[in-house]
Short mmCIF file of C-alpha atoms and ligand atoms in Angstrom, two decimals:
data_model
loop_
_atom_site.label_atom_id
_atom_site.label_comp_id
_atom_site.label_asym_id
_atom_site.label_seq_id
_atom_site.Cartn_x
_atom_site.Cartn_y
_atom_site.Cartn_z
CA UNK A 1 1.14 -27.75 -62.36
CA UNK A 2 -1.74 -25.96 -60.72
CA UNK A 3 -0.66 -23.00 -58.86
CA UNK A 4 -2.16 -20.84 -56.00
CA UNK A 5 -4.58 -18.50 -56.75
CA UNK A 6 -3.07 -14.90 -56.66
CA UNK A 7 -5.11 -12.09 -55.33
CA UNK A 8 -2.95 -8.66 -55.55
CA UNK A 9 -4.23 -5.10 -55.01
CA UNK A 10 -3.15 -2.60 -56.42
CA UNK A 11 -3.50 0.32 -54.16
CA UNK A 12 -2.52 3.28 -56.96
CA UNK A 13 -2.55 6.57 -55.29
CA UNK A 14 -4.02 5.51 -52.09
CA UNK A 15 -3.02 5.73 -48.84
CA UNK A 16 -1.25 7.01 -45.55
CA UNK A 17 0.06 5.35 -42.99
CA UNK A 18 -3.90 5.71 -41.43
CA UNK A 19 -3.96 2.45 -43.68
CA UNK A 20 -1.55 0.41 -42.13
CA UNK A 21 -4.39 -0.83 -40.01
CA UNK A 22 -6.02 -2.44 -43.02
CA UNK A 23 -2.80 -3.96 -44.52
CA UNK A 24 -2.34 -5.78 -40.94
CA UNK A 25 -6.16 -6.71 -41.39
CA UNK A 26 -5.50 -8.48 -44.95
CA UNK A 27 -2.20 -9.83 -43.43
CA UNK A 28 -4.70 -11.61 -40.63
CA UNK A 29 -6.96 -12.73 -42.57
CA UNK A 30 -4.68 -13.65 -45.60
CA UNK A 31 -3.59 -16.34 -42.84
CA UNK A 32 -6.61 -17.91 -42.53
CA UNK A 33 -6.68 -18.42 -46.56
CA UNK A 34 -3.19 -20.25 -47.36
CA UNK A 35 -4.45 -21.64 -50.16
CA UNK A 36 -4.53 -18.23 -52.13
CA UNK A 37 -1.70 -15.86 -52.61
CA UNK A 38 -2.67 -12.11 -51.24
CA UNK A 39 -0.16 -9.59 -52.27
CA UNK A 40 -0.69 -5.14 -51.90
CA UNK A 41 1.28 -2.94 -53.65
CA UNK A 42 0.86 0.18 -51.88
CA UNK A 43 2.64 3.62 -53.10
CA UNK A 44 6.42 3.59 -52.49
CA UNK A 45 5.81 5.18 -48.71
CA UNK A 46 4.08 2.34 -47.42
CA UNK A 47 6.19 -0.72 -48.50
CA UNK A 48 8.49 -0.67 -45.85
CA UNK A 49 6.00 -0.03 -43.08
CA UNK A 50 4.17 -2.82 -44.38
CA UNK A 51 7.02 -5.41 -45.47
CA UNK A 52 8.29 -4.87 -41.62
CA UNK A 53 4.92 -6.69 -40.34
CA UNK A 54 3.85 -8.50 -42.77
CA UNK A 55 3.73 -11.96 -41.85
CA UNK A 56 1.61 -13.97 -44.64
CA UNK A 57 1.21 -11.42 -47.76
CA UNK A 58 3.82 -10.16 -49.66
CA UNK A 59 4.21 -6.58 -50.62
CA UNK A 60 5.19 -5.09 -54.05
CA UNK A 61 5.54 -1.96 -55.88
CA UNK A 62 3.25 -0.03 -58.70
CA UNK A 63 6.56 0.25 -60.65
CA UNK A 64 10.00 1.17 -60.85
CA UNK A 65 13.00 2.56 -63.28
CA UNK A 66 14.64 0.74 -65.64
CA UNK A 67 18.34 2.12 -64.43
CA UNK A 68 19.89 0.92 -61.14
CA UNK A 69 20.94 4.32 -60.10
CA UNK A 70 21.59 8.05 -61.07
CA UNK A 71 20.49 11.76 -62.16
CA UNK A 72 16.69 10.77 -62.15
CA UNK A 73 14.90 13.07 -59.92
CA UNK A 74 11.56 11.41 -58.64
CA UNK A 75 12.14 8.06 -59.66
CA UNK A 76 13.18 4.79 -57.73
CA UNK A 77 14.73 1.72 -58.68
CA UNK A 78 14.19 -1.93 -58.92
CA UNK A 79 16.84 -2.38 -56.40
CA UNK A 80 15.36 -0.26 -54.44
CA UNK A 81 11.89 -0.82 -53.57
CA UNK A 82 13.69 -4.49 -53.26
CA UNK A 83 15.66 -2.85 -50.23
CA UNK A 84 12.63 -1.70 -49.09
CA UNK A 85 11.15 -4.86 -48.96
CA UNK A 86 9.38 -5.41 -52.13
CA UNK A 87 9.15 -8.81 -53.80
CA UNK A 88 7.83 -7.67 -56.67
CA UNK A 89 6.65 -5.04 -58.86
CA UNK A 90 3.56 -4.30 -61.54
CA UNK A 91 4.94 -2.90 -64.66
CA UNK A 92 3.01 -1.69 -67.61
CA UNK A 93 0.26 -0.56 -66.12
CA UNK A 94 -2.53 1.83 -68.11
CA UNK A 95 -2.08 4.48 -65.84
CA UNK A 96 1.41 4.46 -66.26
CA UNK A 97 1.31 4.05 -70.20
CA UNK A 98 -1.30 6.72 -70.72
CA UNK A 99 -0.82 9.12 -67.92
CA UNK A 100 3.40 9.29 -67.97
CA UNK A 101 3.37 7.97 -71.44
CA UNK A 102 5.42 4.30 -71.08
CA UNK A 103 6.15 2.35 -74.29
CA UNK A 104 6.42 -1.37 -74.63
CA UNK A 105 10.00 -0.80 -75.21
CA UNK A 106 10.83 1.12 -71.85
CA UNK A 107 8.33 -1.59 -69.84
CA UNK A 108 10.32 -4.17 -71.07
CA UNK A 109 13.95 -2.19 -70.02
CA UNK A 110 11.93 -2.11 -66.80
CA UNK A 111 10.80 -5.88 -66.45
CA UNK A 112 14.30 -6.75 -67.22
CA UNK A 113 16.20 -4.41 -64.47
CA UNK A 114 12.98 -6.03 -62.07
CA UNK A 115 14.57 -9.50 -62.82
CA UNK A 116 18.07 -8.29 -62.29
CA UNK A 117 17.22 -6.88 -59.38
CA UNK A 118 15.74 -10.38 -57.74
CA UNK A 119 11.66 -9.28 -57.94
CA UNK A 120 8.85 -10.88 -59.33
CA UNK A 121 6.98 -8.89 -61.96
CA UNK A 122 3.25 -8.35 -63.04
CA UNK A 123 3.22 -7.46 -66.71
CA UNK A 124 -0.12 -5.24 -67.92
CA UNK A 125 -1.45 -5.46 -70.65
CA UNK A 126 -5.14 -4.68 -72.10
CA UNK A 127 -6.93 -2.42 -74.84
CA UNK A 128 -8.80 0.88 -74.73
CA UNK A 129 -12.44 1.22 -75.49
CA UNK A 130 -11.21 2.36 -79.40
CA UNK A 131 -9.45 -0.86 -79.79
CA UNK A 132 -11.90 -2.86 -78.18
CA UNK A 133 -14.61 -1.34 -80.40
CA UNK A 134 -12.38 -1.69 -83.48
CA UNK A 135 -12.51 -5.27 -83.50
CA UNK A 136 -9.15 -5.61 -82.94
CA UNK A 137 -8.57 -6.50 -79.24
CA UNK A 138 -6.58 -9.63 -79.26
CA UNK A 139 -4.40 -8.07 -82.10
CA UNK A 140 -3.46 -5.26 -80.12
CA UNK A 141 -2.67 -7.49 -76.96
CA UNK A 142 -0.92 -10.04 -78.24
CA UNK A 143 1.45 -7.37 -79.60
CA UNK A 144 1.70 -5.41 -76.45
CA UNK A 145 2.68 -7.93 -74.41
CA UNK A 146 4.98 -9.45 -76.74
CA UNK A 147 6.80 -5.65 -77.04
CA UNK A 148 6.94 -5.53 -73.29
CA UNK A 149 8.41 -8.82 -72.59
CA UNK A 150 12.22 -8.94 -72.08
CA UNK A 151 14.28 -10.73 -74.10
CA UNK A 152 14.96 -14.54 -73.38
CA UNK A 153 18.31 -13.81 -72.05
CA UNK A 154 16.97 -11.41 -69.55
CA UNK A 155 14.49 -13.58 -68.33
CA UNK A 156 14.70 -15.83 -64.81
CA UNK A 157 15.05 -19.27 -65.00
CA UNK A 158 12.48 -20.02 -62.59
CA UNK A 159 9.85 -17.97 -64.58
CA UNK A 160 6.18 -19.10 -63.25
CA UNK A 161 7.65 -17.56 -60.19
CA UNK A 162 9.04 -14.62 -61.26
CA UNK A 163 6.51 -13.57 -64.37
CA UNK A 164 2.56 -12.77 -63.80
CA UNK A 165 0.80 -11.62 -66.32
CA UNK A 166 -2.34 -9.01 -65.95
CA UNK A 167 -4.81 -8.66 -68.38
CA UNK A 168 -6.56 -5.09 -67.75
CA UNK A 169 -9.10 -3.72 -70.27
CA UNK A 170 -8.88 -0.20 -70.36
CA UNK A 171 -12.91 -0.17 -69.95
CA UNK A 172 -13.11 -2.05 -67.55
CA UNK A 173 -10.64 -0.44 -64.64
CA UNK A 174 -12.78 1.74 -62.31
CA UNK A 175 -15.97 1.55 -64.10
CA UNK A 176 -17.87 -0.85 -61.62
CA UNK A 177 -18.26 -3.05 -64.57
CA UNK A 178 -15.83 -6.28 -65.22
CA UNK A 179 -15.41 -7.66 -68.65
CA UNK A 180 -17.69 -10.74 -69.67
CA UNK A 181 -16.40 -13.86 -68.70
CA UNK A 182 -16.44 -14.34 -72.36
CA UNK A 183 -14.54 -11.53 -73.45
CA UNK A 184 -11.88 -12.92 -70.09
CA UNK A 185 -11.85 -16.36 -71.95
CA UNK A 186 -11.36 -15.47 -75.29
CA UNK A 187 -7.99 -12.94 -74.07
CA UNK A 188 -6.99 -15.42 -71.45
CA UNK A 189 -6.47 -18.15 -74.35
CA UNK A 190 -4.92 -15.76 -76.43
CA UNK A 191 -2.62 -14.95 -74.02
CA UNK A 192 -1.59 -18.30 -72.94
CA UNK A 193 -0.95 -19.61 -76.45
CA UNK A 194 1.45 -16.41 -76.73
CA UNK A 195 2.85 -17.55 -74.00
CA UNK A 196 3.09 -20.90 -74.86
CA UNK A 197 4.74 -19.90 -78.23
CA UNK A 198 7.18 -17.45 -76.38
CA UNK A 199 8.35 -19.44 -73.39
CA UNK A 200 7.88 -22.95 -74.53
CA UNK A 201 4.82 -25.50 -73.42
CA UNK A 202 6.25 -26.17 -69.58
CA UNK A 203 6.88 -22.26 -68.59
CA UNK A 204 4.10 -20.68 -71.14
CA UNK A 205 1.55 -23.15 -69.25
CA UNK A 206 2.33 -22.19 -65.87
CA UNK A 207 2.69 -18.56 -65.90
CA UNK A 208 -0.47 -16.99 -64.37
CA UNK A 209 -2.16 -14.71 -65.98
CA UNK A 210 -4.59 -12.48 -63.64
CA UNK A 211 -7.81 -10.59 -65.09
CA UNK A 212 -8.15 -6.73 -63.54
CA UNK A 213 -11.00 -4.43 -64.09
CA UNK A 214 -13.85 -4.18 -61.62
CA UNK A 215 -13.27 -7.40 -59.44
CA UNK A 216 -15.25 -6.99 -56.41
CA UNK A 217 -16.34 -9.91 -54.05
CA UNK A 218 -19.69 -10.16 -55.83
CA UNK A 219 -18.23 -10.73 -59.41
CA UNK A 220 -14.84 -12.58 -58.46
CA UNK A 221 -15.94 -16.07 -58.14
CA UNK A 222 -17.50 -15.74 -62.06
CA UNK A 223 -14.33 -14.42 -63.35
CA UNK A 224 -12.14 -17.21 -61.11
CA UNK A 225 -14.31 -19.76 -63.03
CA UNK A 226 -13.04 -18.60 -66.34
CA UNK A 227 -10.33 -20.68 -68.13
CA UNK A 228 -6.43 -19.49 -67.65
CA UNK A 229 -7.89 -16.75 -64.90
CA UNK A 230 -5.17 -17.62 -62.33
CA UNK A 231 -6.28 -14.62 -59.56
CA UNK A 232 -7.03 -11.22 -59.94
CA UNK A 233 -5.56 -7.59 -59.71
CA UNK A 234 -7.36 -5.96 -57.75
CA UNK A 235 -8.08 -1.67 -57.55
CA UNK A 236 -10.59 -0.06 -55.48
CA UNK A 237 -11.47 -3.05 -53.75
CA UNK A 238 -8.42 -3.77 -52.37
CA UNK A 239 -8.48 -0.83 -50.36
CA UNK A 240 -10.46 -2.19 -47.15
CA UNK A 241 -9.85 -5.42 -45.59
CA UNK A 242 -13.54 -6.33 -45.95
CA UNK A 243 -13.80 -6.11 -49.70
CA UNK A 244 -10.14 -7.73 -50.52
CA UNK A 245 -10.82 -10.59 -48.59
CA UNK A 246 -14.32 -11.12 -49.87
CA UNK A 247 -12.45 -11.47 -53.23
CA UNK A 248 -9.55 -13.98 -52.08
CA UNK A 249 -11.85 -16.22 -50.37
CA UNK A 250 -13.66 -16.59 -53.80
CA UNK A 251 -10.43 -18.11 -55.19
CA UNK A 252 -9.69 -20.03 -51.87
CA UNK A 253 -12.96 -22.42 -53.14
CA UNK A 254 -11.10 -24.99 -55.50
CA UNK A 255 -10.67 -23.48 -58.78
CA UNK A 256 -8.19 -25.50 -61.57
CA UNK A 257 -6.64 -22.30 -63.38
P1 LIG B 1 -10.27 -1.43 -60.30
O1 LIG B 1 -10.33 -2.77 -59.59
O2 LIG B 1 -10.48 -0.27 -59.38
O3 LIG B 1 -11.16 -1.43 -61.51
O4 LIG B 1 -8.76 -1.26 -60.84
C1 LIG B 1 -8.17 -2.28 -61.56
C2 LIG B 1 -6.73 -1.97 -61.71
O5 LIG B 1 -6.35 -1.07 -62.44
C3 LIG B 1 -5.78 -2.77 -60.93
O6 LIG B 1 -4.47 -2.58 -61.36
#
């Protein structure tokens, strides 16, 4: 099956609710492009505002907890951000691993309160510049994102709905500069034959796996091009209307991933 393109930004530790003007500006013009999915996932303060217009995108959160409830001062569940109108959540994230120190093992506690909780998920994954330079990228992903995928009984049973995968060099987020489309095709493979081998042919071949890193309008339709790229996640250049767009009307032109 070929699904929509997906086109999510990710809008980190961005915004007030001065930017609910450009959330109803991708939610426009997200209904002029049906044939790609836009999705923002704003900080925690601005799903609601933006879930309650929202008529074409869908909003998300940058994470979550893995518990449903209790003593945890700061943090905020699955069911949650679900309550405040989240459909789904990105989990595993660099920032989050490096700056507040997540293992695969808590992501995947994580993914699988996400599922029990009724969102879709975006799994990270991706190498540092160390690994990358080490030779031993593909290694290191292929065993990240196997460590951070919930067990099979945990897992949806509609799960090329539920389960995205992002592939997110390390070197690549924020620097202006994108991964080669070859270093994109050789990690896209790699990650669909581990998914393949994890979920089975039907559900390993349908999952989409999204490239992040440095995707602005000018690069996007290069990277769309790429084998198993099924969309993108998105940073800085999700943050104005303008620039988002220019990006999801790349993947509106027919593109097979
Ligand atoms: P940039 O697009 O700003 O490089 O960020 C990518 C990213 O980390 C999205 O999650």
């Amino acid at each position: 099956m070929t699904r929509r393109p997906y086109i999510v930004g990710n809008w980190k530790m961005h915004g007030t609710r001065a930017m609910l003007s450009e959330a109803r500006a991708i939610d426009r013009a997200a209904q002029r492009h049906m044939k790609v999915e836009v999705a923002i996932a704003p900080p925690y303060t601005l799903i609601h505002p933006i879930h309650r217009e929202a008529e074409q995108i869908a909003v998300g959160a940058q994470d979550c907890h893995h518990e449903d409830s209790g003593a945890h001062t700061g943090d905020i569940s699955a069911a949650m951000v679900a309550d405040a109108g989240a459909s789904f959540v990105i989990l595993g994230h660099s920032e989050r691993r490096t700056g507040h120190g997540e293992s695969d093992a808590l992501v995947r506690a994580k993914a699988g309160a996400a599922f029990a909780a009724g969102l879709k998920v975006i799994l990270c994954c991706g190498e540092n510049t160390a690994t990358r330079e080490s030779g031993k990228a593909v290694a290191f992903v292929r065993k990240q994102l196997k460590a951070s995928l919930p067990p099979a009984e945990q897992l949806p049973a509609e799960l090329a709905e539920r389960l995205t995968v992002a592939y997110e060099p390390l070197w690549a987020i924020g620097t202006g500069t994108p991964a080669t489309t070859d270093d994109i095709a050789e990690m896209h493979g790699q990650i669909r034959a581990l998914l393949i081998d994890l979920l089975g042919a039907e559900q390993g071949a349908d999952v989409r796996i999204l490239y992040g890193g440095s995707v602005k309008p000018d690069n996007a339709a290069a990277i769309f091009a790429v084998p198993d790229v099924g969309g993108a996640l998105v940073g800085g250049a999700s943050l104005t209307a303008d620039s988002f767009m220019g990006i999801a009307l790349a993947a509106s032109e027919p593109f097979e991933n």
